[in-house]
Amino acid sequence: MASPKRTPASSDKDVADPKKRDFIVVATYAMAGLGVAAVGWPLINQMNPAADTLALASTEVDVSKIAEGQAITITWRGKPVFIRHRTSDEIARANAVDGSNLRDPEEDEARVQRPEMLVVLGVCTHLGCVPLGQKTSEVKGDYEGWFCPCHGSHYDTSGRIRKGPAPTNLEVPPYTFLSDTIIRIG
Amino acid sequence: MSAEKFSNPVVRWIDHRLPVFSMLDHTANDYPTPKNLNYMWNFGSLAGLSLVIMIVTGIVLAMNYTAHVDHAFESVERIMRDVNHGWLIRYIHMNAASFFFIVVYIHIFRGLYYGSYKAPRELLWILGVVIFLLMMATAFMGYVLPWGQMSFWGATVITNLFSAIPFVGESIVTFLWGGFSVDNPTLNRFFSLHYLMPFLIAGVVVLHIVALHRFGSNNPIGIDAKGPQDTISFHPYYTIKDMFGVAVFLLLLAGAVFFFPNAMGHPDNYIPANPMQTPAHIVPEWYFLPFYAILRAVPDKLGGVLLMFSAILVLFILPWLDRSPIRSARFRPVFRIFFWLLFVDCIALGYLGAKPAEGIYVVLSRVTTAWYFMHFLIILPLLSVFETTKPLPKSISEPVLSARSHNTGVGQMAPAE
Amino acid sequence: MFIRSKLCLVSLVIGMLCAPSQLIAAGGADVNLEKGKWSFSGPFGFFDKAALQRGFQVYREVCAGCHGIDYLAFRNLGDLGYNAAEIKAIAAEYEVMDGPDDDGEMFMRPARPADQIPNPYRNDNEARANNNGALPPDLSLIAKARANGPDYLYSLMIGYEDAPETTEVPDGMYYNNAYPGHLIAMPQPIYGDDVEYSDGAPTTTAGIASDVTNFLMWAAEPKMEVRKRIGVAAVFFLSIFVIMSYFAKRRVWADLH
């Protein structure tokens, strides 16, 4: 297999059409390769999310009980989602900065559907830790949003990165308001 | 010398320092092989392929399986219903296990027919029997993992075999279980061992191949290759021939996997394990049936267990039971008859193993069991002394004794195909 | 030699085929099996979606009184031809337990497509207590968990009859000519006209039994259609591979002449 020195064709003297013979042998080996590749796909594809995992990809949550200034953490696809009922002060602060000057330029209104209800993935965009700042007792960082204790990233009240190693803002998951009080995430 | 073998400079550089390419070249390319091997010699490589299929699909299944009594059955159903292509992978694993045994049984019977166990290939044969034993253990533990009714009761019955050992039997069984019945600790250790043992098998397979290459393959005539005129290089001749065998094997396997995936299984294993209720007819997987028949043929617990294990152990000493210097059954007319009787006997044992242990079946099991042991312990030693064998040919390339025609090679080749 | 090797192979294959005969034996010799004609039989078999939907209706209105179908989720009903909105509506007709909520209480909520179809009983003990001590088996795998599954299920459902004089039927047991041992704890589930089909299909005992058998076969083997589809392609590919490798082998060996 490793050595090409004895291909069927080269040792062939008396077969009428050596090219034809080459073809069938090469084609057979090629077909074997094709077969292996075809079997390879299911073996790899099984690692992708299974049907039951995908079916859980949306979560509905009632946000009516979140008091102003409070936040809740819910699970979506096994990850925490922060939902914060922002005070008018927090909204004002988020709008006070010029979003285009930030590390990951984004205006606050581009990140919310309703200004009072901020929904972001609670996963630091640096290396995946969960930032602090959900509970009133926790450190919120220099910008009154969230602070990631792992490597010191500071997020503002819009979940935008302001200081520290994280490259981008906290991700906003796809969500829709089913009614005034129910949000479906995913 | 090895450096000149390869034209690719990278290959040459590596091979000079780490001669993997020389090794490959030696085992799969240049390796001189008797030119007269028939299709019975395809089953070694098919067994190797089966092992690879089992390991690859098994690793993938393990990524989705949960070894816990409360979740095992459910996780298997999740594989069948929700995991991408999970049903395909599991059905391949299930059916390839059966095909592995079919291939290995043919491989064993080929060895018996052509005397492949005889000097100087005794260790090669013994390593093969070791592989067979490891396969049986692996298959048994694998069958427990889905945690269906047959899994559970198979595990209970087989582990209870060890309780037949005098004095320490009960303690050994408790030790195997890790408790007082087949339960979660048992399932966990079986999973661990089921994952480990295929790699042990792979290790013994390497030794098996090393031993094989020491003296080269046996052949249908059973006489040693006397020179280059008797052999051909493994590649391309036997690689392409093995490829054809692989194609047929895969076609049959695909037929089973896609159209009869549960034909070789048992419906009861789609019922979750219930330690409070034994199914009405418990039978092992088909490949254990001959041994199961031997176990049940003996009315004594310890005796049955001992006899069942002896049925395999007797294979270890086979090279010393059959002392006839002639290897191939082609030149042993009487041995050939007894070989086919043994073959029929084994099929009969398999059939009886599936039947309820009552009435005529018990009698027949005893007769066939007795015949099995008689074949190895009495008939073979006697045959080695008393049989009149046919004259052997001079060499592989001159198989016809007297007349020498130029077309002997072709004449001998053709029937093998 | 060739013939003998072939014989050896053939007999091994026969031996192998004999092994599953144990399955048939498990059914018992004296039971009556009606051989149905199923759309899902054979290499090109497929599920009749209309029958599956009717069968699901029978399951909901008849079987689900006692039997769970634990390995099915509402989302799986897409296979029956329902669209996402229909599945959501079907799911919403069921209540499942969720929780604990913020106060630590479990609560009931309408089911969603990702939920499993709820079992009529909370656990096996409740199921037994409500069924004269007999446990109604889960139906998600029943078509594979019985020898000749579909034929058996169909025969069982149409197999209720008066016991012969010689057989004494104890209280709470019923006589069925398809059940091994004939005495079954399940009362006759289908009498005909038990359900009303919107598509006007016959609601005879046989019609309903056939529909629910189709449904149960799908429930046990939901990937059967894709399996057979890939199977036909795989067998086609491998057949060509067999032929090609055979001729390739002959070509390579030709120079040994």
Coordinates of C-alpha atoms in Angstrom, one line a residue, chain A residues 24-164:
Chain A
I24 CA -11.2 -1.2 -12.9
V25 CA -8.7 -1.7 -10.1
V26 CA -8.3 2.0 -9.4
A27 CA -12.1 2.5 -9.6
T28 CA -12.6 -0.3 -7.1
Y29 CA -10.2 1.2 -4.6
A30 CA -11.8 4.6 -5.2
M31 CA -15.2 3.2 -4.5
A32 CA -13.9 1.7 -1.3
G33 CA -12.7 5.1 -0.3
L34 CA -16.1 6.6 -1.2
G35 CA -17.8 4.0 0.9
V36 CA -15.6 4.8 3.9
A37 CA -16.4 8.5 3.5
A38 CA -20.1 7.8 3.3
V39 CA -20.0 5.8 6.5
G40 CA -17.8 8.5 8.1
W41 CA -20.6 11.1 8.0
P42 CA -23.1 9.4 10.4
L43 CA -20.2 8.7 12.8
I44 CA -19.4 12.4 12.9
N45 CA -23.0 13.7 12.7
Q46 CA -24.0 11.8 15.8
M47 CA -22.0 14.3 17.8
N48 CA -24.3 17.1 16.7
P49 CA -27.2 18.0 18.9
A50 CA -29.8 15.3 19.0
A51 CA -33.5 15.8 18.2
D52 CA -34.5 16.0 21.8
T53 CA -31.8 18.5 22.5
L54 CA -32.9 20.7 19.6
A55 CA -36.5 20.5 20.7
L56 CA -35.6 22.2 24.0
A57 CA -34.1 25.1 22.1
S58 CA -36.8 27.5 23.1
T59 CA -37.9 28.5 26.6
E60 CA -40.8 30.6 27.6
V61 CA -40.5 32.9 30.6
D62 CA -43.0 35.1 32.6
V63 CA -41.3 38.4 33.2
S64 CA -44.2 40.1 35.0
K65 CA -42.8 39.3 38.5
I66 CA -39.4 40.9 38.0
A67 CA -39.5 44.2 39.9
E68 CA -37.9 47.2 38.5
G69 CA -34.2 47.1 39.2
Q70 CA -34.3 43.3 39.7
A71 CA -32.9 40.6 37.4
I72 CA -33.6 36.9 37.0
T73 CA -31.4 34.2 35.5
I74 CA -33.1 31.5 33.5
T75 CA -31.7 28.5 31.6
W76 CA -31.8 28.4 27.9
R77 CA -29.9 25.6 26.0
G78 CA -28.0 24.8 29.3
K79 CA -26.7 28.4 29.5
P80 CA -27.8 31.2 31.8
V81 CA -29.8 34.1 30.3
F82 CA -30.0 37.3 32.2
I83 CA -33.3 39.2 32.1
R84 CA -33.0 42.6 33.8
H85 CA -35.9 44.9 34.4
R86 CA -33.9 48.1 34.1
T87 CA -34.7 51.3 36.0
S88 CA -35.0 54.5 34.1
D89 CA -31.7 55.6 35.5
E90 CA -30.0 52.5 34.1
I91 CA -31.6 53.0 30.7
A92 CA -30.5 56.6 30.7
R93 CA -27.0 55.6 31.6
A94 CA -26.9 53.0 28.8
N95 CA -28.0 55.7 26.4
A96 CA -25.6 58.3 27.7
V97 CA -22.6 56.9 26.0
D98 CA -21.9 57.1 22.3
G99 CA -22.1 53.4 21.3
S100 CA -20.0 53.9 18.2
N101 CA -16.9 54.7 20.4
L102 CA -17.0 51.4 22.3
R103 CA -14.8 48.4 21.7
D104 CA -17.8 46.5 20.2
P105 CA -19.7 49.5 18.8
E106 CA -23.5 49.1 19.4
E107 CA -26.2 51.4 20.5
D108 CA -28.4 50.4 23.4
E109 CA -31.6 50.5 21.4
A110 CA -30.1 48.0 19.0
R111 CA -29.8 45.6 21.9
V112 CA -33.3 45.7 23.4
Q113 CA -36.8 45.2 22.1
R114 CA -38.4 47.1 25.0
P115 CA -35.9 49.4 26.8
E116 CA -37.0 48.4 30.3
M117 CA -36.4 44.7 29.6
L118 CA -32.8 43.7 28.8
V119 CA -32.2 40.1 27.7
V120 CA -28.6 38.9 27.3
L121 CA -26.8 35.7 27.5
G122 CA -25.0 35.5 30.9
V123 CA -21.8 34.2 29.3
C124 CA -18.7 36.4 29.3
T125 CA -17.5 36.7 25.7
H126 CA -13.9 36.3 26.9
L127 CA -13.8 32.6 28.0
G128 CA -17.3 31.7 29.0
C129 CA -17.6 32.4 32.7
V130 CA -20.8 33.7 34.2
P131 CA -20.4 37.4 35.2
L132 CA -21.5 38.7 38.6
G133 CA -24.1 41.4 39.0
Q134 CA -27.5 39.6 38.9
K135 CA -28.1 39.9 42.7
T136 CA -28.1 43.2 44.4
S137 CA -25.3 42.0 46.7
E138 CA -23.0 41.1 43.9
V139 CA -20.3 43.3 42.4
K140 CA -21.5 45.0 39.3
G141 CA -18.3 46.3 38.0
D142 CA -17.2 49.9 37.2
Y143 CA -20.1 50.4 34.8
E144 CA -23.0 49.2 37.0
G145 CA -23.8 46.3 34.8
W146 CA -21.9 43.1 35.2
F147 CA -18.4 42.1 36.3
C148 CA -16.7 38.9 35.3
P149 CA -14.6 37.6 38.1
C150 CA -12.6 35.2 36.0
H151 CA -10.4 37.8 34.2
G152 CA -12.0 41.1 35.1
S153 CA -14.3 42.2 32.3
H154 CA -16.6 45.0 33.0
Y155 CA -20.0 45.3 31.3
D156 CA -22.4 48.3 31.4
T157 CA -26.1 48.4 32.0
S158 CA -26.6 47.4 28.4
G159 CA -24.3 44.4 28.7
R160 CA -21.7 46.1 26.5
I161 CA -18.0 45.4 27.2
R162 CA -16.3 48.5 28.6
K163 CA -13.1 47.3 30.2
G164 CA -11.2 44.1 30.5

